[in-house]
CSV table of C-alpha atoms in Angstrom, one decimal:
chain,number,residue,atom,x,y,z
B,1031,GLU,CA,-46.6,-60.5,38.3
B,1032,VAL,CA,-43.7,-60.2,35.9
B,1033,LYS,CA,-41.7,-63.5,35.6
B,1034,LEU,CA,-38.7,-64.5,33.5
B,1035,GLU,CA,-37.6,-68.1,33.5
B,1036,GLU,CA,-34.4,-69.2,31.9
B,1037,SER,CA,-33.5,-72.8,30.9
B,1038,GLY,CA,-31.1,-74.7,28.7
B,1039,GLY,CA,-27.8,-74.3,30.7
B,1040,GLY,CA,-25.4,-77.1,31.5
B,1041,LEU,CA,-22.0,-78.4,30.7
B,1042,VAL,CA,-20.6,-78.2,27.2
B,1043,GLN,CA,-17.1,-78.8,25.8
B,1044,PRO,CA,-15.1,-76.0,24.3
B,1045,GLY,CA,-16.1,-75.4,20.7
B,1046,GLY,CA,-19.6,-76.7,21.4
B,1047,SER,CA,-23.0,-75.1,21.1
B,1048,MET,CA,-25.8,-74.5,23.5
B,1049,LYS,CA,-29.2,-72.7,23.2
B,1050,LEU,CA,-30.7,-70.8,26.2
B,1051,SER,CA,-34.4,-70.0,26.4
B,1052,CYS,CA,-36.3,-67.5,28.5
B,1053,VAL,CA,-40.0,-67.6,28.9
B,1054,ALA,CA,-41.8,-64.4,30.1
B,1055,SER,CA,-45.1,-64.0,31.7
B,1056,GLY,CA,-47.1,-61.3,33.4
B,1057,PHE,CA,-46.7,-58.5,30.8
B,1058,THR,CA,-47.0,-57.9,27.1
B,1059,PHE,CA,-43.8,-59.4,25.9
B,1060,SER,CA,-43.8,-57.8,22.4
B,1061,ASN,CA,-43.6,-54.3,23.9
B,1062,TYR,CA,-40.2,-54.7,25.5
B,1063,TRP,CA,-36.5,-54.9,24.5
B,1064,MET,CA,-34.9,-58.0,26.0
B,1065,ASN,CA,-31.4,-58.7,27.0
B,1066,TRP,CA,-29.1,-61.5,28.1
B,1067,VAL,CA,-26.5,-60.6,30.9
B,1068,ARG,CA,-24.0,-63.0,32.3
B,1069,GLN,CA,-22.0,-63.2,35.5
B,1070,SER,CA,-18.7,-64.8,36.3
B,1071,PRO,CA,-16.3,-64.3,39.2
B,1072,GLU,CA,-13.6,-63.0,36.8
B,1073,LYS,CA,-15.7,-60.4,34.9
B,1074,GLY,CA,-18.6,-59.6,37.2
B,1075,LEU,CA,-21.8,-58.7,35.4
B,1076,GLU,CA,-21.4,-58.5,31.7
B,1077,TRP,CA,-24.0,-57.5,29.1
B,1078,VAL,CA,-24.1,-60.1,26.3
B,1079,ALA,CA,-26.9,-59.3,23.8
B,1080,GLU,CA,-30.0,-57.2,23.2
B,1081,ILE,CA,-33.0,-57.5,20.9
B,1082,ARG,CA,-35.4,-54.8,20.2
B,1083,LEU,CA,-39.0,-54.7,19.0
B,1084,LYS,CA,-40.8,-55.7,15.8
B,1085,SER,CA,-41.1,-51.9,15.1
B,1086,ASN,CA,-37.3,-51.8,15.2
B,1087,ASN,CA,-37.1,-54.7,12.8
B,1088,TYR,CA,-36.0,-56.8,15.8
B,1089,ALA,CA,-32.6,-55.0,15.8
B,1090,THR,CA,-29.9,-56.9,17.7
B,1091,HIS,CA,-26.7,-55.8,19.4
B,1092,TYR,CA,-23.9,-57.9,20.9
B,1093,ALA,CA,-20.9,-57.5,23.2
B,1094,GLU,CA,-17.7,-57.6,21.3
B,1095,SER,CA,-16.7,-60.7,23.2
B,1096,VAL,CA,-19.5,-62.7,21.7
B,1097,LYS,CA,-20.1,-61.1,18.3
B,1098,GLY,CA,-20.1,-63.7,15.5
B,1099,ARG,CA,-20.6,-66.6,17.9
B,1100,PHE,CA,-23.9,-65.8,19.7
B,1101,THR,CA,-27.3,-65.0,18.3
B,1102,ILE,CA,-30.2,-63.6,20.2
B,1103,SER,CA,-33.7,-64.1,18.9
B,1104,ARG,CA,-37.3,-63.8,20.1
B,1105,ASP,CA,-40.7,-65.3,19.4
B,1106,ASP,CA,-43.3,-62.8,20.5
B,1107,SER,CA,-46.1,-65.4,20.0
B,1108,LYS,CA,-44.4,-67.6,22.7
B,1109,SER,CA,-43.3,-64.7,24.9
B,1110,SER,CA,-39.8,-66.1,24.6
B,1111,VAL,CA,-36.3,-64.9,24.0
B,1112,TYR,CA,-33.4,-67.2,23.0
B,1113,LEU,CA,-29.6,-67.1,23.0
B,1114,GLN,CA,-27.9,-69.5,20.6
B,1115,MET,CA,-24.2,-69.9,21.6
B,1116,ASN,CA,-21.7,-71.4,19.2
B,1117,ASN,CA,-18.0,-72.0,19.4
B,1118,LEU,CA,-18.1,-71.8,23.1
B,1119,ARG,CA,-15.0,-70.9,25.1
B,1120,ALA,CA,-14.0,-71.4,28.7
B,1121,GLU,CA,-14.4,-67.7,29.3
B,1122,ASP,CA,-18.1,-68.0,28.4
B,1123,THR,CA,-18.7,-69.9,31.6
B,1124,GLY,CA,-21.1,-68.2,34.0
B,1125,ILE,CA,-24.6,-67.6,35.1
B,1126,TYR,CA,-26.8,-66.3,32.2
B,1127,TYR,CA,-29.7,-64.0,33.1
B,1128,CYS,CA,-32.6,-62.9,30.9
B,1129,THR,CA,-33.6,-59.3,31.6
B,1130,ARG,CA,-36.4,-57.0,30.5
B,1131,CYS,CA,-35.6,-53.4,29.5
B,1132,ASN,CA,-37.7,-50.5,30.5
B,1133,SER,CA,-36.8,-46.8,30.7
B,1134,TYR,CA,-33.1,-47.6,30.0
B,1135,ALA,CA,-32.9,-50.0,32.9
B,1136,MET,CA,-33.2,-53.7,33.3
B,1137,ASP,CA,-36.3,-53.8,35.5
B,1138,TYR,CA,-36.8,-57.5,35.8
B,1139,TRP,CA,-34.3,-60.4,35.9
B,1140,GLY,CA,-34.8,-64.1,35.7
B,1141,GLN,CA,-33.2,-66.4,38.3
B,1142,GLY,CA,-30.4,-67.3,35.9
B,1143,THR,CA,-29.1,-70.5,34.3
B,1144,SER,CA,-25.6,-71.9,34.7
B,1145,VAL,CA,-23.3,-72.5,31.7
B,1146,THR,CA,-20.0,-74.3,32.1
B,1147,VAL,CA,-17.6,-74.7,29.2
B,1148,SER,CA,-15.1,-77.3,30.1
B,1149,SER,CA,-13.6,-80.5,28.7
U,1401,ASP,CA,-17.5,-47.8,25.9
U,1402,ILE,CA,-18.4,-46.1,29.2
U,1403,GLN,CA,-16.6,-47.6,32.2
U,1404,MET,CA,-18.3,-47.8,35.6
U,1405,THR,CA,-16.2,-47.9,38.7
U,1406,GLN,CA,-17.3,-48.8,42.3
U,1407,THR,CA,-14.1,-48.2,44.3
U,1408,THR,CA,-15.4,-49.9,47.4
U,1409,SER,CA,-15.7,-53.6,46.8
U,1410,SER,CA,-16.9,-54.5,50.3
U,1411,LEU,CA,-18.4,-52.5,53.1
U,1412,SER,CA,-19.3,-53.5,56.7
U,1413,ALA,CA,-22.0,-51.7,58.7
U,1414,SER,CA,-24.3,-52.2,61.7
U,1415,LEU,CA,-28.0,-52.7,61.6
U,1416,GLY,CA,-29.7,-49.3,61.7
U,1417,ASP,CA,-26.8,-47.5,60.1
U,1418,ARG,CA,-27.0,-45.2,57.1
U,1419,VAL,CA,-24.9,-46.6,54.3
U,1420,THR,CA,-23.7,-44.9,51.1
U,1421,ILE,CA,-22.3,-46.7,48.1
U,1422,SER,CA,-20.6,-44.8,45.3
U,1423,CYS,CA,-20.2,-45.2,41.6
U,1424,ARG,CA,-18.3,-43.2,39.0
U,1425,ALA,CA,-18.7,-43.2,35.2
U,1426,SER,CA,-15.9,-42.6,32.8
U,1427,GLN,CA,-17.9,-39.8,31.2
U,1428,ASP,CA,-21.1,-37.9,31.8
U,1429,ILE,CA,-24.1,-40.3,31.7
U,1430,SER,CA,-26.8,-37.6,32.1
U,1431,ASN,CA,-28.4,-39.3,35.1
U,1432,TYR,CA,-29.0,-42.6,33.3
U,1433,LEU,CA,-27.7,-44.5,36.3
U,1434,ASN,CA,-29.3,-47.6,37.7
U,1435,TRP,CA,-28.7,-49.5,40.9
U,1436,TYR,CA,-29.3,-53.3,41.3
U,1437,GLN,CA,-29.3,-55.5,44.4
U,1438,GLN,CA,-28.0,-59.1,44.2
U,1439,LYS,CA,-28.9,-61.4,47.1
U,1440,PRO,CA,-26.6,-64.2,48.1
U,1441,ASP,CA,-28.8,-66.7,46.3
U,1442,GLY,CA,-28.2,-64.8,43.0
U,1443,THR,CA,-31.5,-63.1,42.7
U,1444,VAL,CA,-31.1,-59.7,41.1
U,1445,LYS,CA,-33.5,-56.8,41.5
U,1446,LEU,CA,-33.7,-53.2,40.2
U,1447,LEU,CA,-33.7,-50.8,43.0
U,1448,ILE,CA,-33.3,-47.3,41.5
U,1449,TYR,CA,-33.4,-46.1,37.9
U,1450,TYR,CA,-32.5,-42.7,36.4
U,1451,THR,CA,-30.4,-41.8,39.4
U,1452,SER,CA,-33.2,-41.4,42.0
U,1453,ARG,CA,-36.4,-43.0,40.8
U,1454,LEU,CA,-37.5,-45.9,43.1
U,1455,HIS,CA,-38.6,-49.1,41.3
U,1456,SER,CA,-41.9,-50.5,42.2
U,1457,GLY,CA,-42.0,-52.2,45.5
U,1458,VAL,CA,-38.6,-51.0,46.7
U,1459,PRO,CA,-38.6,-49.7,50.3
U,1460,SER,CA,-38.3,-46.0,50.8
U,1461,ARG,CA,-35.1,-46.4,52.9
U,1462,PHE,CA,-33.3,-46.7,49.5
U,1463,SER,CA,-32.5,-43.5,47.7
U,1464,GLY,CA,-30.2,-42.4,45.0
U,1465,SER,CA,-28.5,-39.2,44.0
U,1466,GLY,CA,-25.8,-37.8,41.7
U,1467,SER,CA,-25.1,-36.2,38.4
U,1468,GLY,CA,-22.6,-36.1,35.6
U,1469,THR,CA,-20.1,-38.8,36.4
U,1470,ASP,CA,-20.6,-39.3,40.2
U,1471,TYR,CA,-23.6,-41.2,41.7
U,1472,SER,CA,-24.5,-42.8,45.0
U,1473,LEU,CA,-26.9,-45.1,46.6
U,1474,THR,CA,-28.0,-44.6,50.2
U,1475,ILE,CA,-29.6,-47.0,52.5
U,1476,SER,CA,-31.0,-45.4,55.6
U,1477,ASN,CA,-31.7,-47.5,58.7
U,1478,LEU,CA,-29.9,-50.7,57.4
U,1479,GLU,CA,-31.9,-53.9,57.9
U,1480,GLN,CA,-30.7,-57.5,57.8
U,1481,GLU,CA,-32.5,-58.2,54.5
U,1482,ASP,CA,-30.3,-55.5,52.9
U,1483,ILE,CA,-27.3,-57.8,53.0
U,1484,ALA,CA,-26.4,-58.2,49.4
U,1485,THR,CA,-24.1,-56.9,46.6
U,1486,TYR,CA,-25.0,-53.7,44.9
U,1487,PHE,CA,-24.2,-52.9,41.3
U,1488,CYS,CA,-24.5,-49.7,39.4
U,1489,GLN,CA,-25.1,-49.6,35.6
U,1490,GLN,CA,-25.2,-46.9,33.0
U,1491,GLY,CA,-28.1,-46.7,30.6
U,1492,ASN,CA,-27.0,-43.5,28.7
U,1493,THR,CA,-24.9,-44.8,25.8
U,1494,LEU,CA,-26.2,-48.1,24.5
U,1495,PRO,CA,-25.0,-50.5,23.6
U,1496,PRO,CA,-23.1,-51.7,25.5
U,1497,TRP,CA,-24.8,-51.7,28.9
U,1498,THR,CA,-22.0,-51.5,31.4
U,1499,PHE,CA,-21.9,-52.4,35.1
U,1500,GLY,CA,-19.8,-51.4,38.0
U,1501,GLY,CA,-17.8,-54.2,39.8
U,1502,GLY,CA,-20.2,-54.3,42.7
U,1503,THR,CA,-20.1,-53.4,46.4
U,1504,LYS,CA,-20.7,-56.2,48.9
U,1505,LEU,CA,-22.5,-55.1,52.0
U,1506,GLU,CA,-22.0,-57.1,55.2
U,1507,ILE,CA,-23.2,-56.7,58.7
U,1508,LYS,CA,-20.6,-55.6,61.3
């Protein structure tokens, strides 16, 4: 059974940092692109970042809204993907989902972890 | 970036009804259109990918169609467990992945 489990969310002050983690199980993690997607009432579902495979030199891509502030990374030996978030803003508040990419779709999603940026 | 539009933000239907949810892309996405279901507890699942291909474990009462810029998701014989919000997403021009605003389905 494919499982994705996020952790690391919580409350952080504006300008602060936070690192989200996602542990995968039930499949060969190193064979799949991974993404982070967030959801807020204001913006709905918003793609945040993507990381590809070792064969793609672990290429990364980011939404314009987070470029320069967020960093996605992966550790295939731990079946994990991470999202380092720096210089957080109120508009980064939301539920953050880890997703697996397959055939140009996000075929599995984690349960989400909540991030609140507020003073 | 490709914009995805779901013009119906909420929809009310009766159990057993046939329901159709629409999605429009701002340009031709060559059938790379996916549908997701989000339950009230936040759980998100892939239902359909590449316009009409059913994801593993998805009931056959769900189906998808469309081409070019216009796509739809149909639920035949609506069941209580189908109460959820449905999102479309394009997978043609990446990045960025872009989503529609969602259609919330309620029971009449």
